[in-house]
Amino acid sequence: MVLLEIKIPPDIVKSPAGMEVFFQVMHLPFVGSLADVYLGGRVRAWFSAELVSEGGRVHFYIWLHKNARKAVETQLYSQYSNIEIHEVPDYSLPIQYDTDKYTFGVLSHMILTKPDVYPIKTYIDYGLDKDPKEEYKNDPIGPVIEYLGSLKPGEHAWIQIIVQSHTKEGLKYGRLFQRPDWKKAAGDEIKKIYSEAKFKGGGEDKVTPLHMSEAQKDSIKAIERSIEKLAFDTMIRVAYFAEKDVYNAANIGGLLGSFKQFSSQTLNGFKPSGYNFEYPWQDPLGIRKTKGYRWMLEAYKRRAIFNEPFDSFHDKPYNLTTEELATLFHFPSSIAVATPNLERIPSKKAQAPANLPV
C-alpha cells in the first residue's frame, strides 16, 4: 500500500464535478474469477481519501494499493493538470494509543442520520456545478478545511473516507445469495413517499405533485438524481487527539460540527457513532472505551472496514454516490477557501518557451 499526498495550486477553478469524474473512473467492482477469489484470496479493491491536520497544516491524501497508483495519478492529472502528487510516509503509523502522551478526544465513525437511499446535501445543491465566479462560491468543504487549519501545534485531526465500489455481491464475493442493489431500495422509498402523500377524492386514491409538500418533492428529486449515479460502499472515520498540554475539548465539537453543512432536514446527514457513552454506568472504568479506541486506531491505520476481522466492527458501511463523495473530498480554490494553512504549491508552473537558447 502507498500513501499519496496531493498538493494543489492556489488557482484551481474547476468545480467538484472534476473530482466526481475521478470517482466515476475509479468505480471498479471486479474481483476476477472464482479461482481468484476462493483460491487466491482476492478481494474487491478499496481506497481511502483523507483530509488531515497535523498541528494546523492541512493535507490531502489518497491511500491505495501500489498497483492502482498509476491509474489514480493519471485520472487526477487529467482533471487537475497543475497539481503535484508525491508518495509520502504514512502519518498514522507512528501514533500509538499512548494516554501518557496524548489525550484522545474522539475516535469515531460518522454514520448517516437516515437510510442511505437519501443523499446528503451536495455541491450541486450549493450551485457549484454551474461554476459561479470565485467570489460567489459557497463551497461546503470550506468549514472542514477552516476547522483543520485552526488547530495548534501538537493537535491532530484526521478525516478518513474509505470507499469500495458498490455491487450486488453474489457468489464471487463470498455470498450464497446476491445482495439487492441499493437502487431498488431507493425506488421503494420513492413509492413510500408517494403513498404518504395520497389523498382520497372523487372515489379513488390518487396523488399528484400538487398534493405533495415541498419537502416530499425535494426528497423525490434528490433520490432520483442519486439513482443515476454510481455508488460506493463507504465508511467515514474521524479522530481528534492532542498532546496533553495543548488538548482542547472544544475541538471535538468543531470536528463533528464541520459536517453540518452536508446535512439537510429533508434529506440526509451525518452523526458520530463510536465509543461515546452517555451515562457513567455504561463504562464506569473506561475499559470499553479504551478497548474500542485501540481497535478503532488499528482499523484507521489499516483503512479496514470491508474484510475480516473488521467487517463486523461496530458500524456497517453505507452507500454514497460519486456526487456525494466529490462533495466531501475535492480541491477548493484559494478564494473560496482562504485558510493559509492548506498545503498549496507556492508558484504556478509552465512549460519553458520553445525558443529558449540552450
PDB file of C-alpha atoms in Angstrom, residues 58-341:
ATOM      1  CA  VAL A  58      -3.852  20.715   6.171  1.00  0.00           C
ATOM      2  CA  HIS A  59      -3.096  17.878   3.750  1.00  0.00           C
ATOM      3  CA  PHE A  60      -4.998  15.949   1.079  1.00  0.00           C
ATOM      4  CA  TYR A  61      -4.080  12.255   0.884  1.00  0.00           C
ATOM      5  CA  ILE A  62      -5.169   9.170  -1.042  1.00  0.00           C
ATOM      6  CA  TRP A  63      -4.238   5.736   0.347  1.00  0.00           C
ATOM      7  CA  LEU A  64      -4.350   2.842  -2.120  1.00  0.00           C
ATOM      8  CA  HIS A  65      -2.707  -0.321  -3.370  1.00  0.00           C
ATOM      9  CA  LYS A  66       0.516   0.360  -5.245  1.00  0.00           C
ATOM     10  CA  ASN A  67      -0.829  -1.428  -8.340  1.00  0.00           C
ATOM     11  CA  ALA A  68      -3.542   1.227  -8.644  1.00  0.00           C
ATOM     12  CA  ARG A  69      -1.185   4.180  -8.263  1.00  0.00           C
ATOM     13  CA  LYS A  70      -0.676   4.824 -11.983  1.00  0.00           C
ATOM     14  CA  ALA A  71      -4.421   4.790 -12.665  1.00  0.00           C
ATOM     15  CA  VAL A  72      -5.124   7.206  -9.801  1.00  0.00           C
ATOM     16  CA  GLU A  73      -2.368   9.614 -10.818  1.00  0.00           C
ATOM     17  CA  THR A  74      -3.476   9.541 -14.461  1.00  0.00           C
ATOM     18  CA  GLN A  75      -7.089  10.332 -13.594  1.00  0.00           C
ATOM     19  CA  LEU A  76      -6.205  13.102 -11.135  1.00  0.00           C
ATOM     20  CA  TYR A  77      -3.837  14.762 -13.590  1.00  0.00           C
ATOM     21  CA  SER A  78      -6.454  14.506 -16.338  1.00  0.00           C
ATOM     22  CA  GLN A  79      -8.830  16.606 -14.219  1.00  0.00           C
ATOM     23  CA  TYR A  80      -6.302  18.835 -12.428  1.00  0.00           C
ATOM     24  CA  SER A  81      -3.233  19.217 -14.628  1.00  0.00           C
ATOM     25  CA  ASN A  82      -1.377  21.620 -12.332  1.00  0.00           C
ATOM     26  CA  ILE A  83      -1.466  19.593  -9.094  1.00  0.00           C
ATOM     27  CA  GLU A  84       1.510  17.695  -7.690  1.00  0.00           C
ATOM     28  CA  ILE A  85       1.348  14.121  -6.393  1.00  0.00           C
ATOM     29  CA  HIS A  86       4.025  12.697  -4.099  1.00  0.00           C
ATOM     30  CA  GLU A  87       4.388   9.417  -2.245  1.00  0.00           C
ATOM     31  CA  VAL A  88       4.870  10.174   1.462  1.00  0.00           C
ATOM     32  CA  PRO A  89       5.283   8.195   4.701  1.00  0.00           C
ATOM     33  CA  ASP A  90       2.047   7.202   6.418  1.00  0.00           C
ATOM     34  CA  TYR A  91       1.328   9.850   9.041  1.00  0.00           C
ATOM     35  CA  SER A  92      -0.838   7.471  11.103  1.00  0.00           C
ATOM     36  CA  LEU A  93       1.662   4.665  11.693  1.00  0.00           C
ATOM     37  CA  PRO A  94       3.842   6.393  14.343  1.00  0.00           C
ATOM     38  CA  ILE A  95       0.786   7.214  16.500  1.00  0.00           C
ATOM     39  CA  GLN A  96       0.123   4.791  19.354  1.00  0.00           C
ATOM     40  CA  TYR A  97      -2.713   4.794  21.850  1.00  0.00           C
ATOM     41  CA  ASP A  98      -0.476   6.355  24.500  1.00  0.00           C
ATOM     42  CA  THR A  99      -2.591   8.116  27.098  1.00  0.00           C
ATOM     43  CA  ASP A 100       0.508   9.363  28.892  1.00  0.00           C
ATOM     44  CA  LYS A 101       1.428  11.450  25.843  1.00  0.00           C
ATOM     45  CA  TYR A 102      -1.934  12.140  24.171  1.00  0.00           C
ATOM     46  CA  THR A 103      -5.481  12.908  25.195  1.00  0.00           C
ATOM     47  CA  PHE A 104      -7.854  11.240  22.749  1.00  0.00           C
ATOM     48  CA  GLY A 105     -10.989  13.324  22.381  1.00  0.00           C
ATOM     49  CA  VAL A 106     -12.744  11.267  19.742  1.00  0.00           C
ATOM     50  CA  LEU A 107     -12.116   8.244  17.535  1.00  0.00           C
ATOM     51  CA  SER A 108     -15.392   7.586  15.801  1.00  0.00           C
ATOM     52  CA  HIS A 109     -17.277   6.644  12.684  1.00  0.00           C
ATOM     53  CA  MET A 110     -19.555   9.205  11.063  1.00  0.00           C
ATOM     54  CA  ILE A 111     -22.788   7.427  10.171  1.00  0.00           C
ATOM     55  CA  LEU A 112     -25.909   8.599   8.367  1.00  0.00           C
ATOM     56  CA  THR A 113     -28.952  10.022  10.107  1.00  0.00           C
ATOM     57  CA  LYS A 114     -31.370   8.383   7.622  1.00  0.00           C
ATOM     58  CA  PRO A 115     -31.335   5.348   5.307  1.00  0.00           C
ATOM     59  CA  ASP A 116     -28.645   5.742   2.669  1.00  0.00           C
ATOM     60  CA  VAL A 117     -31.135   5.999  -0.183  1.00  0.00           C
ATOM     61  CA  TYR A 118     -31.484   9.627   0.949  1.00  0.00           C
ATOM     62  CA  PRO A 119     -28.480  11.668  -0.289  1.00  0.00           C
ATOM     63  CA  ILE A 120     -26.629  14.297   1.682  1.00  0.00           C
ATOM     64  CA  LYS A 121     -26.581  17.933   0.585  1.00  0.00           C
ATOM     65  CA  THR A 122     -24.120  18.037  -2.321  1.00  0.00           C
ATOM     66  CA  TYR A 123     -22.145  20.549  -4.339  1.00  0.00           C
ATOM     67  CA  ILE A 124     -24.998  20.634  -6.883  1.00  0.00           C
ATOM     68  CA  ASP A 125     -27.355  21.798  -4.149  1.00  0.00           C
ATOM     69  CA  TYR A 126     -24.827  24.589  -3.450  1.00  0.00           C
ATOM     70  CA  GLY A 127     -24.792  25.577  -7.144  1.00  0.00           C
ATOM     71  CA  LEU A 128     -21.144  24.657  -7.707  1.00  0.00           C
ATOM     72  CA  ASP A 129     -21.979  22.599 -10.794  1.00  0.00           C
ATOM     73  CA  LYS A 130     -22.596  25.901 -12.591  1.00  0.00           C
ATOM     74  CA  ASP A 131     -19.029  27.192 -11.968  1.00  0.00           C
ATOM     75  CA  PRO A 132     -20.004  30.559 -10.460  1.00  0.00           C
ATOM     76  CA  LYS A 133     -17.441  33.326 -10.071  1.00  0.00           C
ATOM     77  CA  GLU A 134     -14.926  32.623  -7.356  1.00  0.00           C
ATOM     78  CA  GLU A 135     -16.141  35.413  -5.091  1.00  0.00           C
ATOM     79  CA  TYR A 136     -19.670  33.973  -5.135  1.00  0.00           C
ATOM     80  CA  LYS A 137     -18.767  30.367  -4.423  1.00  0.00           C
ATOM     81  CA  ASN A 138     -20.136  28.840  -1.248  1.00  0.00           C
ATOM     82  CA  ASP A 139     -18.013  25.716  -1.014  1.00  0.00           C
ATOM     83  CA  PRO A 140     -19.297  23.163   1.565  1.00  0.00           C
ATOM     84  CA  ILE A 141     -15.765  21.814   2.108  1.00  0.00           C
ATOM     85  CA  GLY A 142     -14.735  25.257   3.369  1.00  0.00           C
ATOM     86  CA  PRO A 143     -15.808  24.794   7.017  1.00  0.00           C
ATOM     87  CA  VAL A 144     -13.964  21.464   7.153  1.00  0.00           C
ATOM     88  CA  ILE A 145     -10.684  22.948   5.936  1.00  0.00           C
ATOM     89  CA  GLU A 146     -11.060  26.072   8.063  1.00  0.00           C
ATOM     90  CA  TYR A 147     -11.507  23.888  11.128  1.00  0.00           C
ATOM     91  CA  LEU A 148      -8.496  21.722  10.266  1.00  0.00           C
ATOM     92  CA  GLY A 149      -6.390  24.820   9.653  1.00  0.00           C
ATOM     93  CA  SER A 150      -7.312  26.321  13.035  1.00  0.00           C
ATOM     94  CA  LEU A 151      -5.548  23.655  15.119  1.00  0.00           C
ATOM     95  CA  LYS A 152      -2.382  24.416  17.046  1.00  0.00           C
ATOM     96  CA  PRO A 153       0.971  22.587  17.018  1.00  0.00           C
ATOM     97  CA  GLY A 154       0.572  19.332  18.921  1.00  0.00           C
ATOM     98  CA  GLU A 155      -3.078  18.877  17.859  1.00  0.00           C
ATOM     99  CA  HIS A 156      -4.165  16.273  15.306  1.00  0.00           C
ATOM    100  CA  ALA A 157      -7.420  15.887  13.390  1.00  0.00           C
ATOM    101  CA  TRP A 158      -7.987  13.116  10.851  1.00  0.00           C
ATOM    102  CA  ILE A 159     -10.856  12.518   8.425  1.00  0.00           C
ATOM    103  CA  GLN A 160     -10.772   9.236   6.521  1.00  0.00           C
ATOM    104  CA  ILE A 161     -13.251   8.343   3.747  1.00  0.00           C
ATOM    105  CA  ILE A 162     -12.873   4.641   2.914  1.00  0.00           C
ATOM    106  CA  VAL A 163     -14.618   3.564  -0.296  1.00  0.00           C
ATOM    107  CA  GLN A 164     -15.219   0.360  -2.232  1.00  0.00           C
ATOM    108  CA  SER A 165     -17.222   0.102  -5.450  1.00  0.00           C
ATOM    109  CA  HIS A 166     -20.793  -0.938  -4.689  1.00  0.00           C
ATOM    110  CA  THR A 167     -22.082  -4.083  -6.367  1.00  0.00           C
ATOM    111  CA  LYS A 168     -24.762  -6.711  -5.780  1.00  0.00           C
ATOM    112  CA  GLU A 169     -22.168  -9.104  -4.291  1.00  0.00           C
ATOM    113  CA  GLY A 170     -23.032 -12.614  -5.424  1.00  0.00           C
ATOM    114  CA  LEU A 171     -21.063 -15.840  -5.172  1.00  0.00           C
ATOM    115  CA  LYS A 172     -17.793 -14.226  -6.235  1.00  0.00           C
ATOM    116  CA  TYR A 173     -17.947 -12.014  -3.169  1.00  0.00           C
ATOM    117  CA  GLY A 174     -18.475 -14.810  -0.682  1.00  0.00           C
ATOM    118  CA  ARG A 175     -22.284 -14.569  -0.584  1.00  0.00           C
ATOM    119  CA  LEU A 176     -24.539 -17.524  -1.292  1.00  0.00           C
ATOM    120  CA  PHE A 177     -27.379 -15.175  -2.220  1.00  0.00           C
ATOM    121  CA  GLN A 178     -26.945 -11.972  -4.161  1.00  0.00           C
ATOM    122  CA  ARG A 179     -27.297  -8.744  -2.187  1.00  0.00           C
ATOM    123  CA  PRO A 180     -30.083  -6.500  -3.533  1.00  0.00           C
ATOM    124  CA  ASP A 181     -28.909  -3.422  -5.396  1.00  0.00           C
ATOM    125  CA  TRP A 182     -29.378  -0.148  -3.490  1.00  0.00           C
ATOM    126  CA  LYS A 183     -31.308   1.363  -6.401  1.00  0.00           C
ATOM    127  CA  LYS A 184     -34.214  -0.985  -5.736  1.00  0.00           C
ATOM    128  CA  ALA A 185     -34.384   0.301  -2.153  1.00  0.00           C
ATOM    129  CA  ALA A 186     -34.271   3.858  -3.499  1.00  0.00           C
ATOM    130  CA  GLY A 187     -37.205   3.116  -5.821  1.00  0.00           C
ATOM    131  CA  ASP A 188     -39.159   1.595  -2.933  1.00  0.00           C
ATOM    132  CA  GLU A 189     -38.534   4.734  -0.865  1.00  0.00           C
ATOM    133  CA  ILE A 190     -39.906   6.937  -3.653  1.00  0.00           C
ATOM    134  CA  LYS A 191     -43.054   4.779  -3.744  1.00  0.00           C
ATOM    135  CA  LYS A 192     -43.330   5.136   0.028  1.00  0.00           C
ATOM    136  CA  ILE A 193     -43.152   8.944  -0.198  1.00  0.00           C
ATOM    137  CA  TYR A 194     -45.893   8.899  -2.847  1.00  0.00           C
ATOM    138  CA  SER A 195     -48.042   6.631  -0.695  1.00  0.00           C
ATOM    139  CA  GLU A 196     -47.719   9.012   2.253  1.00  0.00           C
ATOM    140  CA  ALA A 197     -48.914  11.862   0.033  1.00  0.00           C
ATOM    141  CA  LYS A 198     -52.010  10.052  -1.250  1.00  0.00           C
ATOM    142  CA  PHE A 199     -55.395  11.501  -0.573  1.00  0.00           C
ATOM    143  CA  LYS A 200     -58.901  10.282  -1.216  1.00  0.00           C
ATOM    144  CA  GLY A 201     -61.043  12.229  -3.597  1.00  0.00           C
ATOM    145  CA  GLY A 202     -63.548  11.527  -6.319  1.00  0.00           C
ATOM    146  CA  GLY A 203     -63.939   7.956  -5.125  1.00  0.00           C
ATOM    147  CA  GLU A 204     -60.366   6.884  -5.884  1.00  0.00           C
ATOM    148  CA  ASP A 205     -56.882   7.165  -4.443  1.00  0.00           C
ATOM    149  CA  LYS A 206     -54.551   9.390  -6.430  1.00  0.00           C
ATOM    150  CA  VAL A 207     -51.645  11.708  -5.919  1.00  0.00           C
ATOM    151  CA  THR A 208     -50.003  14.447  -7.982  1.00  0.00           C
ATOM    152  CA  PRO A 209     -47.127  16.827  -7.220  1.00  0.00           C
ATOM    153  CA  LEU A 210     -49.711  19.492  -6.441  1.00  0.00           C
ATOM    154  CA  HIS A 211     -50.771  17.480  -3.399  1.00  0.00           C
ATOM    155  CA  MET A 212     -47.229  16.919  -2.082  1.00  0.00           C
ATOM    156  CA  SER A 213     -45.270  19.076   0.318  1.00  0.00           C
ATOM    157  CA  GLU A 214     -42.111  20.841  -0.861  1.00  0.00           C
ATOM    158  CA  ALA A 215     -40.041  18.537   1.351  1.00  0.00           C
ATOM    159  CA  GLN A 216     -41.557  15.453  -0.290  1.00  0.00           C
ATOM    160  CA  LYS A 217     -40.928  16.815  -3.775  1.00  0.00           C
ATOM    161  CA  ASP A 218     -37.336  17.740  -2.904  1.00  0.00           C
ATOM    162  CA  SER A 219     -36.722  14.274  -1.449  1.00  0.00           C
ATOM    163  CA  ILE A 220     -38.012  12.520  -4.566  1.00  0.00           C
ATOM    164  CA  LYS A 221     -35.974  14.792  -6.836  1.00  0.00           C
ATOM    165  CA  ALA A 222     -32.772  14.178  -4.859  1.00  0.00           C
ATOM    166  CA  ILE A 223     -33.265  10.394  -4.702  1.00  0.00           C
ATOM    167  CA  GLU A 224     -33.990  10.225  -8.434  1.00  0.00           C
ATOM    168  CA  ARG A 225     -30.786  12.167  -9.142  1.00  0.00           C
ATOM    169  CA  SER A 226     -28.823   9.750  -6.950  1.00  0.00           C
ATOM    170  CA  ILE A 227     -30.163   6.704  -8.789  1.00  0.00           C
ATOM    171  CA  GLU A 228     -28.465   7.969 -11.946  1.00  0.00           C
ATOM    172  CA  LYS A 229     -25.047   7.924 -10.236  1.00  0.00           C
ATOM    173  CA  LEU A 230     -22.540   5.189  -9.460  1.00  0.00           C
ATOM    174  CA  ALA A 231     -22.301   4.334  -5.769  1.00  0.00           C
ATOM    175  CA  PHE A 232     -19.571   3.262  -3.362  1.00  0.00           C
ATOM    176  CA  ASP A 233     -19.785   1.340  -0.107  1.00  0.00           C
ATOM    177  CA  THR A 234     -18.400   3.928   2.288  1.00  0.00           C
ATOM    178  CA  MET A 235     -17.289   4.497   5.853  1.00  0.00           C
ATOM    179  CA  ILE A 236     -16.039   7.782   7.272  1.00  0.00           C
ATOM    180  CA  ARG A 237     -13.779   7.852  10.334  1.00  0.00           C
ATOM    181  CA  VAL A 238     -12.759  10.912  12.303  1.00  0.00           C
ATOM    182  CA  ALA A 239     -10.213  11.434  15.045  1.00  0.00           C
ATOM    183  CA  TYR A 240      -9.159  14.320  17.250  1.00  0.00           C
ATOM    184  CA  PHE A 241      -6.343  13.947  19.760  1.00  0.00           C
ATOM    185  CA  ALA A 242      -3.577  16.168  21.053  1.00  0.00           C
ATOM    186  CA  GLU A 243      -0.614  16.336  23.350  1.00  0.00           C
ATOM    187  CA  LYS A 244      -1.847  16.797  26.885  1.00  0.00           C
ATOM    188  CA  ASP A 245      -0.665  20.378  27.339  1.00  0.00           C
ATOM    189  CA  VAL A 246      -2.464  21.667  24.196  1.00  0.00           C
ATOM    190  CA  TYR A 247      -5.572  19.463  24.187  1.00  0.00           C
ATOM    191  CA  ASN A 248      -8.780  21.451  23.692  1.00  0.00           C
ATOM    192  CA  ALA A 249     -12.071  19.595  24.211  1.00  0.00           C
ATOM    193  CA  ALA A 250     -13.924  22.256  22.212  1.00  0.00           C
ATOM    194  CA  ASN A 251     -12.217  20.959  19.080  1.00  0.00           C
ATOM    195  CA  ILE A 252     -14.250  17.746  19.327  1.00  0.00           C
ATOM    196  CA  GLY A 253     -17.388  19.754  18.639  1.00  0.00           C
ATOM    197  CA  GLY A 254     -15.526  21.662  15.940  1.00  0.00           C
ATOM    198  CA  LEU A 255     -14.647  18.457  14.105  1.00  0.00           C
ATOM    199  CA  LEU A 256     -18.125  16.948  14.329  1.00  0.00           C
ATOM    200  CA  GLY A 257     -19.784  20.278  13.570  1.00  0.00           C
ATOM    201  CA  SER A 258     -17.771  20.718  10.375  1.00  0.00           C
ATOM    202  CA  PHE A 259     -20.035  18.072   8.780  1.00  0.00           C
ATOM    203  CA  LYS A 260     -23.234  20.057   9.420  1.00  0.00           C
ATOM    204  CA  GLN A 261     -23.250  21.797   6.047  1.00  0.00           C
ATOM    205  CA  PHE A 262     -23.592  18.418   4.320  1.00  0.00           C
ATOM    206  CA  SER A 263     -26.807  17.754   6.241  1.00  0.00           C
ATOM    207  CA  SER A 264     -30.409  18.580   5.439  1.00  0.00           C
ATOM    208  CA  GLN A 265     -33.582  18.159   7.450  1.00  0.00           C
ATOM    209  CA  THR A 266     -35.397  16.726   4.445  1.00  0.00           C
ATOM    210  CA  LEU A 267     -32.534  14.611   3.087  1.00  0.00           C
ATOM    211  CA  ASN A 268     -29.626  13.005   4.948  1.00  0.00           C
ATOM    212  CA  GLY A 269     -26.775  13.986   7.218  1.00  0.00           C
ATOM    213  CA  PHE A 270     -24.005  12.715   9.449  1.00  0.00           C
ATOM    214  CA  LYS A 271     -23.787  11.953  13.134  1.00  0.00           C
ATOM    215  CA  PRO A 272     -20.999  10.402  15.223  1.00  0.00           C
ATOM    216  CA  SER A 273     -21.042   6.797  16.287  1.00  0.00           C
ATOM    217  CA  GLY A 274     -18.359   5.076  18.319  1.00  0.00           C
ATOM    218  CA  TYR A 275     -17.459   4.765  21.952  1.00  0.00           C
ATOM    219  CA  ASN A 276     -19.020   7.876  23.442  1.00  0.00           C
ATOM    220  CA  PHE A 277     -21.104   6.655  26.341  1.00  0.00           C
ATOM    221  CA  GLU A 278     -23.886   8.905  27.623  1.00  0.00           C
ATOM    222  CA  TYR A 279     -24.044   7.586  31.189  1.00  0.00           C
ATOM    223  CA  PRO A 280     -21.228   6.748  33.675  1.00  0.00           C
ATOM    224  CA  TRP A 281     -22.621   3.283  34.454  1.00  0.00           C
ATOM    225  CA  GLN A 282     -22.265   2.214  30.811  1.00  0.00           C
ATOM    226  CA  ASP A 283     -18.472   2.132  31.160  1.00  0.00           C
ATOM    227  CA  PRO A 284     -17.536   3.036  34.766  1.00  0.00           C
ATOM    228  CA  LEU A 285     -13.843   2.092  34.498  1.00  0.00           C
ATOM    229  CA  GLY A 286     -13.330   3.234  30.907  1.00  0.00           C
ATOM    230  CA  ILE A 287     -12.416  -0.304  29.832  1.00  0.00           C
ATOM    231  CA  ARG A 288     -14.838  -0.484  26.894  1.00  0.00           C
ATOM    232  CA  LYS A 289     -13.785   2.940  25.592  1.00  0.00           C
ATOM    233  CA  THR A 290     -10.068   2.116  25.833  1.00  0.00           C
ATOM    234  CA  LYS A 291     -10.521  -1.194  24.031  1.00  0.00           C
ATOM    235  CA  GLY A 292     -12.715   0.411  21.390  1.00  0.00           C
ATOM    236  CA  TYR A 293     -10.304   3.294  20.767  1.00  0.00           C
ATOM    237  CA  ARG A 294      -7.358   0.906  20.401  1.00  0.00           C
ATOM    238  CA  TRP A 295      -9.325  -1.168  17.911  1.00  0.00           C
ATOM    239  CA  MET A 296     -10.528   1.933  16.039  1.00  0.00           C
ATOM    240  CA  LEU A 297      -6.977   3.295  15.779  1.00  0.00           C
ATOM    241  CA  GLU A 298      -5.781  -0.038  14.389  1.00  0.00           C
ATOM    242  CA  ALA A 299      -8.636  -0.062  11.868  1.00  0.00           C
ATOM    243  CA  TYR A 300      -7.774   3.516  10.890  1.00  0.00           C
ATOM    244  CA  LYS A 301      -4.137   2.626  10.179  1.00  0.00           C
ATOM    245  CA  ARG A 302      -5.192  -0.370   8.073  1.00  0.00           C
ATOM    246  CA  ARG A 303      -8.007   1.577   6.371  1.00  0.00           C
ATOM    247  CA  ALA A 304     -10.074  -1.504   7.112  1.00  0.00           C
ATOM    248  CA  ILE A 305     -13.835  -1.954   7.247  1.00  0.00           C
ATOM    249  CA  PHE A 306     -14.834  -4.277   4.396  1.00  0.00           C
ATOM    250  CA  ASN A 307     -12.976  -7.501   5.248  1.00  0.00           C
ATOM    251  CA  GLU A 308     -12.165  -9.687   8.251  1.00  0.00           C
ATOM    252  CA  PRO A 309     -11.558  -9.009  11.066  1.00  0.00           C
ATOM    253  CA  PHE A 310     -13.030  -5.511  10.717  1.00  0.00           C
ATOM    254  CA  ASP A 311     -16.100  -6.183   8.567  1.00  0.00           C
ATOM    255  CA  SER A 312     -18.306  -6.713  11.609  1.00  0.00           C
ATOM    256  CA  PHE A 313     -16.677  -3.913  13.616  1.00  0.00           C
ATOM    257  CA  HIS A 314     -19.181  -1.633  15.320  1.00  0.00           C
ATOM    258  CA  ASP A 315     -20.830   0.031  12.272  1.00  0.00           C
ATOM    259  CA  LYS A 316     -21.775  -1.109   8.798  1.00  0.00           C
ATOM    260  CA  PRO A 317     -20.718   0.730   5.612  1.00  0.00           C
ATOM    261  CA  TYR A 318     -23.341   2.713   3.726  1.00  0.00           C
ATOM    262  CA  ASN A 319     -23.776   3.883   0.115  1.00  0.00           C
ATOM    263  CA  LEU A 320     -22.571   7.269  -1.092  1.00  0.00           C
ATOM    264  CA  THR A 321     -22.724   8.244  -4.751  1.00  0.00           C
ATOM    265  CA  THR A 322     -19.903   9.788  -6.757  1.00  0.00           C
ATOM    266  CA  GLU A 323     -21.655  13.151  -6.397  1.00  0.00           C
ATOM    267  CA  GLU A 324     -21.689  12.863  -2.607  1.00  0.00           C
ATOM    268  CA  LEU A 325     -18.060  11.722  -2.425  1.00  0.00           C
ATOM    269  CA  ALA A 326     -16.928  14.579  -4.668  1.00  0.00           C
ATOM    270  CA  THR A 327     -18.683  16.967  -2.283  1.00  0.00           C
ATOM    271  CA  LEU A 328     -16.829  15.554   0.709  1.00  0.00           C
ATOM    272  CA  PHE A 329     -13.420  15.404  -0.982  1.00  0.00           C
ATOM    273  CA  HIS A 330     -12.377  17.933  -3.626  1.00  0.00           C
ATOM    274  CA  PHE A 331      -9.805  20.664  -4.098  1.00  0.00           C
ATOM    275  CA  PRO A 332     -11.040  24.201  -3.335  1.00  0.00           C
ATOM    276  CA  SER A 333      -9.737  27.451  -4.781  1.00  0.00           C
ATOM    277  CA  SER A 334      -7.788  29.890  -2.644  1.00  0.00           C
ATOM    278  CA  ILE A 335     -10.644  32.418  -2.861  1.00  0.00           C
ATOM    279  CA  ALA A 336     -13.426  30.039  -1.842  1.00  0.00           C
ATOM    280  CA  VAL A 337     -11.248  28.618   0.970  1.00  0.00           C
ATOM    281  CA  ALA A 338      -8.643  31.142   2.036  1.00  0.00           C
ATOM    282  CA  THR A 339      -7.025  29.425   5.036  1.00  0.00           C
ATOM    283  CA  PRO A 340      -3.224  29.915   4.826  1.00  0.00           C
ATOM    284  CA  ASN A 341      -2.547  26.511   6.426  1.00  0.00           C
TER     285      ASN A 341
END
